[in-house]
mmCIF file of C-alpha atoms and ligand atoms in Angstrom:
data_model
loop_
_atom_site.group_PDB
_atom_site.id
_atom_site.type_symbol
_atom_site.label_atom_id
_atom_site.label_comp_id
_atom_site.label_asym_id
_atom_site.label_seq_id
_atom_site.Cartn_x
_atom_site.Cartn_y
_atom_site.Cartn_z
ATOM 1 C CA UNK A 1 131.675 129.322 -99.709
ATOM 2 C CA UNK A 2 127.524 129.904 -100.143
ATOM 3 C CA UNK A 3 126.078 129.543 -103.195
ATOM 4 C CA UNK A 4 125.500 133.338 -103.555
ATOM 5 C CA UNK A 5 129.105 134.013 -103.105
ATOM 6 C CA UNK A 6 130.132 131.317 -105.791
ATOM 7 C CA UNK A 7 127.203 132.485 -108.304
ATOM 8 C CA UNK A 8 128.954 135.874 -107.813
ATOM 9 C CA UNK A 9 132.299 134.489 -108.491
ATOM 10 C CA UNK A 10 131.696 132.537 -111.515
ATOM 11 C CA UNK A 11 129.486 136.048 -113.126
ATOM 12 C CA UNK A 12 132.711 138.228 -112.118
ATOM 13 C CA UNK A 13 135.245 135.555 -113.539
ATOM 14 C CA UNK A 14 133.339 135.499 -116.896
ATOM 15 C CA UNK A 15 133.508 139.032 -117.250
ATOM 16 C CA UNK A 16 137.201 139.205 -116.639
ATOM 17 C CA UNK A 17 137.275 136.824 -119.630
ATOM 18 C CA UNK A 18 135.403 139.257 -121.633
ATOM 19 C CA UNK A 19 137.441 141.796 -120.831
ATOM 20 C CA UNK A 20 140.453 140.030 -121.786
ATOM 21 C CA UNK A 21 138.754 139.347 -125.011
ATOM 22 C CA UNK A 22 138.140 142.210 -125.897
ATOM 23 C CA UNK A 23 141.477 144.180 -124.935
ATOM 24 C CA UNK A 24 143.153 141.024 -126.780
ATOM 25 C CA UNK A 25 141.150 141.776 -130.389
ATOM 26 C CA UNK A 26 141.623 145.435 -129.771
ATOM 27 C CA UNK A 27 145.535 145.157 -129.736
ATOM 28 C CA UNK A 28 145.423 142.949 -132.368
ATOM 29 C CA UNK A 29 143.126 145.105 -134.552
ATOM 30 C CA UNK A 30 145.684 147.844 -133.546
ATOM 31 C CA UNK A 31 148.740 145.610 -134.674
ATOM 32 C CA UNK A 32 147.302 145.215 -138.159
ATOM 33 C CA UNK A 33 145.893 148.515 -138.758
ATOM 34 C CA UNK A 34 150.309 149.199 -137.920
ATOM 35 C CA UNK A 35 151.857 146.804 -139.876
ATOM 36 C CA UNK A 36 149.581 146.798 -143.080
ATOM 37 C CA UNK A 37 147.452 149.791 -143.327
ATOM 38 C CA UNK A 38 148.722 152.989 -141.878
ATOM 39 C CA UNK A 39 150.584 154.728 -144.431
ATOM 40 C CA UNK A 40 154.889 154.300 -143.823
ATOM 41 C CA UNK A 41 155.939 157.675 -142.223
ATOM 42 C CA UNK A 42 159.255 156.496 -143.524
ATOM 43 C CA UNK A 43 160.938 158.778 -140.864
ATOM 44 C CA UNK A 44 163.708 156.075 -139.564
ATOM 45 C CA UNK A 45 166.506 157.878 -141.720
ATOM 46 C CA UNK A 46 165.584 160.801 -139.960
ATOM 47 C CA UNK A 47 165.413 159.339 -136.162
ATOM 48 C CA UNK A 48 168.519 157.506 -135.828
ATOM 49 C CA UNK A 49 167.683 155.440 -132.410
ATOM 50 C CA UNK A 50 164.992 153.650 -134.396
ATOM 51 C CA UNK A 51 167.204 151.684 -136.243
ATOM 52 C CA UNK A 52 168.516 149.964 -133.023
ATOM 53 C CA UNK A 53 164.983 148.821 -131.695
ATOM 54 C CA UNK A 54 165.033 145.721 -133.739
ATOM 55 C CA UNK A 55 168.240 145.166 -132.067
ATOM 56 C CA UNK A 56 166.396 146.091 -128.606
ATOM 57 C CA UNK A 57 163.545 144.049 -129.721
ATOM 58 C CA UNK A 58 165.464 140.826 -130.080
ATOM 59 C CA UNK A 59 167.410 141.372 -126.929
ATOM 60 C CA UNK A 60 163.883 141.615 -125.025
ATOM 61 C CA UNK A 61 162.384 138.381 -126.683
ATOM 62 C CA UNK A 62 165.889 136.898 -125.369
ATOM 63 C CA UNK A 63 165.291 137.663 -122.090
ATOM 64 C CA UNK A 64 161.220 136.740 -122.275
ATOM 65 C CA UNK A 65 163.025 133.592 -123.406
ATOM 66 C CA UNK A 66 165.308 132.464 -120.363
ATOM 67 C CA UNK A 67 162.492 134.026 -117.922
ATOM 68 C CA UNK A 68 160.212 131.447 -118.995
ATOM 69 C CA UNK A 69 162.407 128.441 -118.823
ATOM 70 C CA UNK A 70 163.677 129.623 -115.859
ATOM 71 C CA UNK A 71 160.316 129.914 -114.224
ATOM 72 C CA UNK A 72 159.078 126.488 -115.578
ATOM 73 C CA UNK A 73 162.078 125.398 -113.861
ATOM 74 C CA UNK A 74 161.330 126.863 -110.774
ATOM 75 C CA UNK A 75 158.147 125.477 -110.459
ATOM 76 C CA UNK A 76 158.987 122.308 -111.229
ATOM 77 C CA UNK A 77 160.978 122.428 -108.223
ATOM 78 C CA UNK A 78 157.730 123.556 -106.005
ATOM 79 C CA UNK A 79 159.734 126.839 -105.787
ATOM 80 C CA UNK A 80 156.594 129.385 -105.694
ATOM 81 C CA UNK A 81 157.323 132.608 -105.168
ATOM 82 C CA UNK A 82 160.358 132.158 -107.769
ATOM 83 C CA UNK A 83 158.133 130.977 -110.740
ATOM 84 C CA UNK A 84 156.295 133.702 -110.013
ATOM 85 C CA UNK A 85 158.948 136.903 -109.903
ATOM 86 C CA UNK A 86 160.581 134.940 -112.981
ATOM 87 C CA UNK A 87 156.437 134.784 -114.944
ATOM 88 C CA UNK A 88 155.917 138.320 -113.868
ATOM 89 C CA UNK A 89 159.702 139.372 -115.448
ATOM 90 C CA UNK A 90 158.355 137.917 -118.609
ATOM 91 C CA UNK A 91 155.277 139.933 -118.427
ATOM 92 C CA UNK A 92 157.158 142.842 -118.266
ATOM 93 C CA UNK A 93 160.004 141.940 -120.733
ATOM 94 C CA UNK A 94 157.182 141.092 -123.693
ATOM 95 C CA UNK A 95 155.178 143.863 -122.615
ATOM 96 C CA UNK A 96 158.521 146.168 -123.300
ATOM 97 C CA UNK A 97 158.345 144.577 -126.809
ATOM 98 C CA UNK A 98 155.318 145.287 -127.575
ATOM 99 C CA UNK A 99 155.542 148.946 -126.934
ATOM 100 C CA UNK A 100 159.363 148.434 -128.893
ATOM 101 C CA UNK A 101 157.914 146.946 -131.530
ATOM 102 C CA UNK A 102 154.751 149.284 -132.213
ATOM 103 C CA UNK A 103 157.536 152.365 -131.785
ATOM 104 C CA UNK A 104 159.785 150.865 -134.803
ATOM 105 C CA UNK A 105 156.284 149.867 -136.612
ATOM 106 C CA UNK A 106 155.339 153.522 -136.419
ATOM 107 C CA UNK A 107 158.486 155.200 -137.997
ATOM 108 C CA UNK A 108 159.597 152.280 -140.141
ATOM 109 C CA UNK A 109 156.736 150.089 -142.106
ATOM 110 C CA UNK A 110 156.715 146.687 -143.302
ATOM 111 C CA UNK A 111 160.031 145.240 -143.613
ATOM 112 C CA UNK A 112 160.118 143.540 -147.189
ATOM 113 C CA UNK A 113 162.027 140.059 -147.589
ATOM 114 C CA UNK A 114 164.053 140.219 -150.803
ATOM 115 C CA UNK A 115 166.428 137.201 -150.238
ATOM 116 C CA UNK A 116 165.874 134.212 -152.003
ATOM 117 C CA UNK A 117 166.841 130.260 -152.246
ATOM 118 C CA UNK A 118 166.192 128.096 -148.874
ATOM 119 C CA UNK A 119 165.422 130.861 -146.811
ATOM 120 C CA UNK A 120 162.863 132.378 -148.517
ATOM 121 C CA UNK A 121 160.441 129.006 -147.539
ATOM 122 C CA UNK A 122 162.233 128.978 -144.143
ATOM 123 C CA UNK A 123 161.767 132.369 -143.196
ATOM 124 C CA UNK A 124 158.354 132.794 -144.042
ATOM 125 C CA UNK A 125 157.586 129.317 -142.547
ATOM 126 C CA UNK A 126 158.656 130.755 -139.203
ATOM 127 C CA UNK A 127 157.093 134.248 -139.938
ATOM 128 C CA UNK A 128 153.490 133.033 -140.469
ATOM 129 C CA UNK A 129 153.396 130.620 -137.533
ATOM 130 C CA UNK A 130 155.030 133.026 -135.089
ATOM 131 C CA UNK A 131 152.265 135.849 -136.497
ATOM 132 C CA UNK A 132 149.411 133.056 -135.723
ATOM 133 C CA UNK A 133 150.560 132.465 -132.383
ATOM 134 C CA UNK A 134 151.255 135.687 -131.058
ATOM 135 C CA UNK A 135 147.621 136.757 -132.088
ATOM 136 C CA UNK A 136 146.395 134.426 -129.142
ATOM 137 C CA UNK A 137 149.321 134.955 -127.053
ATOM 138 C CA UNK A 138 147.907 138.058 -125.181
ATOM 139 C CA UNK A 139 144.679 136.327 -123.997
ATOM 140 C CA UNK A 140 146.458 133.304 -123.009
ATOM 141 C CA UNK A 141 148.347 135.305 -120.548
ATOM 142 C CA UNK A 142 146.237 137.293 -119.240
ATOM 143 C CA UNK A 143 144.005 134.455 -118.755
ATOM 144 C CA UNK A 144 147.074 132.623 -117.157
ATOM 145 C CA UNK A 145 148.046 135.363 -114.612
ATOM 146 C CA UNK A 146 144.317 135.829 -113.754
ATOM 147 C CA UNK A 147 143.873 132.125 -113.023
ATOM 148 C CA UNK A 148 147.261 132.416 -110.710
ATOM 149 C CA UNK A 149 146.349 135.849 -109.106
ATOM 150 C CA UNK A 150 142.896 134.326 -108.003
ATOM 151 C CA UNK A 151 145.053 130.896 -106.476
ATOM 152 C CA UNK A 152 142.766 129.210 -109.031
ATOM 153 C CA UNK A 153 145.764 127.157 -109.745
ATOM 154 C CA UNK A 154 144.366 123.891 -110.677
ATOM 155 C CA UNK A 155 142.462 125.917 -113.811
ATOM 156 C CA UNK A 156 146.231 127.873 -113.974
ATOM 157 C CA UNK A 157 147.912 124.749 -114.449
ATOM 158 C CA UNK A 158 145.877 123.528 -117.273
ATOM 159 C CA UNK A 159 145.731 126.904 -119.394
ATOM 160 C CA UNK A 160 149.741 127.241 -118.255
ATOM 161 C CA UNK A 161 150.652 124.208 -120.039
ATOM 162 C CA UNK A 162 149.258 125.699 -123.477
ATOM 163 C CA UNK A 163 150.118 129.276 -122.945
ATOM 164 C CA UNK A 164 153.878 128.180 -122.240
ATOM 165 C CA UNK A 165 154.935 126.357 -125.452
ATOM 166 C CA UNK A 166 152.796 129.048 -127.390
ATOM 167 C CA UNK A 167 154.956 131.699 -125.314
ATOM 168 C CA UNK A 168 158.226 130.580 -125.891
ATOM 169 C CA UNK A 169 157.493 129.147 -129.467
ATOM 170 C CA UNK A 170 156.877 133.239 -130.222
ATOM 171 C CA UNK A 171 159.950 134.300 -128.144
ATOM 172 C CA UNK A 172 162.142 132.233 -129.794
ATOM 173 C CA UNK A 173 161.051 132.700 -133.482
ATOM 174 C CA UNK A 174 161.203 136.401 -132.696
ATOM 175 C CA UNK A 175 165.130 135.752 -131.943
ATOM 176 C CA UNK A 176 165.487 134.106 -135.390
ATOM 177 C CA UNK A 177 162.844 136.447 -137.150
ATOM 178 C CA UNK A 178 165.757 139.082 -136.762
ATOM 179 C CA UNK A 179 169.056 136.927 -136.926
ATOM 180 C CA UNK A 180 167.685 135.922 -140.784
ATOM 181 C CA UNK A 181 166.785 139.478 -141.664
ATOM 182 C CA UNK A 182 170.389 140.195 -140.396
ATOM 183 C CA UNK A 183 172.030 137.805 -142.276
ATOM 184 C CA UNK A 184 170.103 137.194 -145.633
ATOM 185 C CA UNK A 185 168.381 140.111 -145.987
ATOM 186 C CA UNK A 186 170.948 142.599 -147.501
HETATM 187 C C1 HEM B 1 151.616 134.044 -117.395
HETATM 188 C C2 HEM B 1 152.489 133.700 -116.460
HETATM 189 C C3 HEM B 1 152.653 132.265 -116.008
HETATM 190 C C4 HEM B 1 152.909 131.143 -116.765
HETATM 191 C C5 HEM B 1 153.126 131.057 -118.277
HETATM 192 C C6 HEM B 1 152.946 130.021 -115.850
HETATM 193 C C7 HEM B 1 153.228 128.724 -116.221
HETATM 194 C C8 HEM B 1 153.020 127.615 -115.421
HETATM 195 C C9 HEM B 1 153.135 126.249 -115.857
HETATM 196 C C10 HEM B 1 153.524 125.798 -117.283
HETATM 197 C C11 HEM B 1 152.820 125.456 -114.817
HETATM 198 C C12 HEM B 1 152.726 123.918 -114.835
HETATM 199 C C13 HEM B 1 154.066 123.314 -114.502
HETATM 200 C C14 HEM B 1 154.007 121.806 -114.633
HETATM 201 O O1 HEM B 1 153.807 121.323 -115.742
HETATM 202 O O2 HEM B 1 154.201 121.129 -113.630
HETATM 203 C C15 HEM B 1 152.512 126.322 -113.697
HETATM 204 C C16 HEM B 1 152.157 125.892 -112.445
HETATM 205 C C17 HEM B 1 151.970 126.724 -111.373
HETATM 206 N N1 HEM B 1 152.021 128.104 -111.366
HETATM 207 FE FE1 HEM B 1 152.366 129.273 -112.953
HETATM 208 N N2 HEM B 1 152.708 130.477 -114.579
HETATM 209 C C18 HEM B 1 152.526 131.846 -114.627
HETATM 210 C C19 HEM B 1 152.280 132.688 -113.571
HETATM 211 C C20 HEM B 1 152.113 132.275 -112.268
HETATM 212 C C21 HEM B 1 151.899 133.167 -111.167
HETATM 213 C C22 HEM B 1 151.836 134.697 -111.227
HETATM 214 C C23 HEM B 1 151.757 132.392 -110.077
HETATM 215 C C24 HEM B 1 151.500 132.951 -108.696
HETATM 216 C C25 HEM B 1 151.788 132.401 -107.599
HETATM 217 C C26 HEM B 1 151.863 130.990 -110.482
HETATM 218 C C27 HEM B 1 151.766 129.867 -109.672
HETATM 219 C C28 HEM B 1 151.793 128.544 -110.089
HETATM 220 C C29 HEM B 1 151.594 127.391 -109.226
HETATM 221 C C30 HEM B 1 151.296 127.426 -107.736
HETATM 222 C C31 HEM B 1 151.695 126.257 -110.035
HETATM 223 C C32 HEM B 1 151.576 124.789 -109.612
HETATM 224 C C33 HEM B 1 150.176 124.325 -109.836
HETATM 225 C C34 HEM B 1 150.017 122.861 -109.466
HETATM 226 O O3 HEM B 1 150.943 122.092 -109.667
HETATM 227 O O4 HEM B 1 148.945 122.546 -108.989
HETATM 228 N N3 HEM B 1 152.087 130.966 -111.828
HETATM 229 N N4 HEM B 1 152.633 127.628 -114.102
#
């Protein structure tokens, strides 16, 4: 590689991180325009399907779940082209979420926690730190699959090994987000 070439690379590089960045802040800005200021179109009672998307929702974080454990698994191996089909599944199972998950936020509102005792510190313990980490979840991928796509994998290794725990961490709490709204919060 000349030194033009790898000037070039390094100026295109940082402006896919920009663009990450700023897709990243706009879905976020998006999120909590969604879930806190757009006024509740209460129209769930109306639409029946909505009320099985948190259902749908949890089901999808399931799945985002085992693909992930099953591709760190796979590459642990040195099983390539599996880690990959199983990373890119996730993509596409949290990406189904998200577009889940702004559906039921756009007929249904803010879900109110009325439950009370152990689970009221529990359940908000988990809420807050899943909200956190999802909020720099979507540049951590993106930056993640970029670094893979490019065979930059020595860079892909590095960012991998924070984007995973943060990954699964929100998968998981998603899971239990909506088993204790099942369970406690009638
Ligand atoms: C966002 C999706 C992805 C995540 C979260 C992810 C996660 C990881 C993690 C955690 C490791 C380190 C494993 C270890 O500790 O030994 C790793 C390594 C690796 N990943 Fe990914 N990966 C993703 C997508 C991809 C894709 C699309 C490819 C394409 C081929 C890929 C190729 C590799 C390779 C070759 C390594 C080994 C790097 C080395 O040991 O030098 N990954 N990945």
């Amino acid at each position: 590689m000349n030194s033009y070439e790898s000037v070039s690379d390094h100026k295109n590089e940082k402006n896919v991180f920009i663009i990450i960045g700023i897709l990243s802040a706009l879905v976020l800005a998006f999120l909590v325009w969604l879930i806190y200021f757009k006024p509740g179109e209460d129209l769930e009672s109306k639409i029946g399907w909505v009320g099985y998307l948190p259902i749908l929702n949890a089901f999808l974080n399931t799945l985002t779940s085992v693909f992930l454990i099953t591709g760190l698994t796979f590459i642990k191996q040195n099983k390539i082209e599996w880690h990959k089909r199983f990373m890119f599944a996730a993509t596409g199972t949290s990406a189904l979420f998200l577009v889940s998950y702004i559906t039921y936020h756009h007929f249904h509102g803010d879900t109110k926690f009325i439950a009370s005792g152990f689970i009221r510190p529990l359940y908000f313990g988990i809420l807050i730190s899943h909200i956190l980490l999802s909020a720099i979840q979507v540049p951590l991928i993106l930056s993640t699959l970029y670094l893979a796509m490019e065979k930059n994998f020595i860079r892909h290794k590095k960012i991998a090994r924070i984007t995973f725990p943060i990954w699964l961490y929100v998968s998981i709490t998603g899971v239990l987000i909506f088993i204790i709204l099942r369970w406690f919060n009638v």
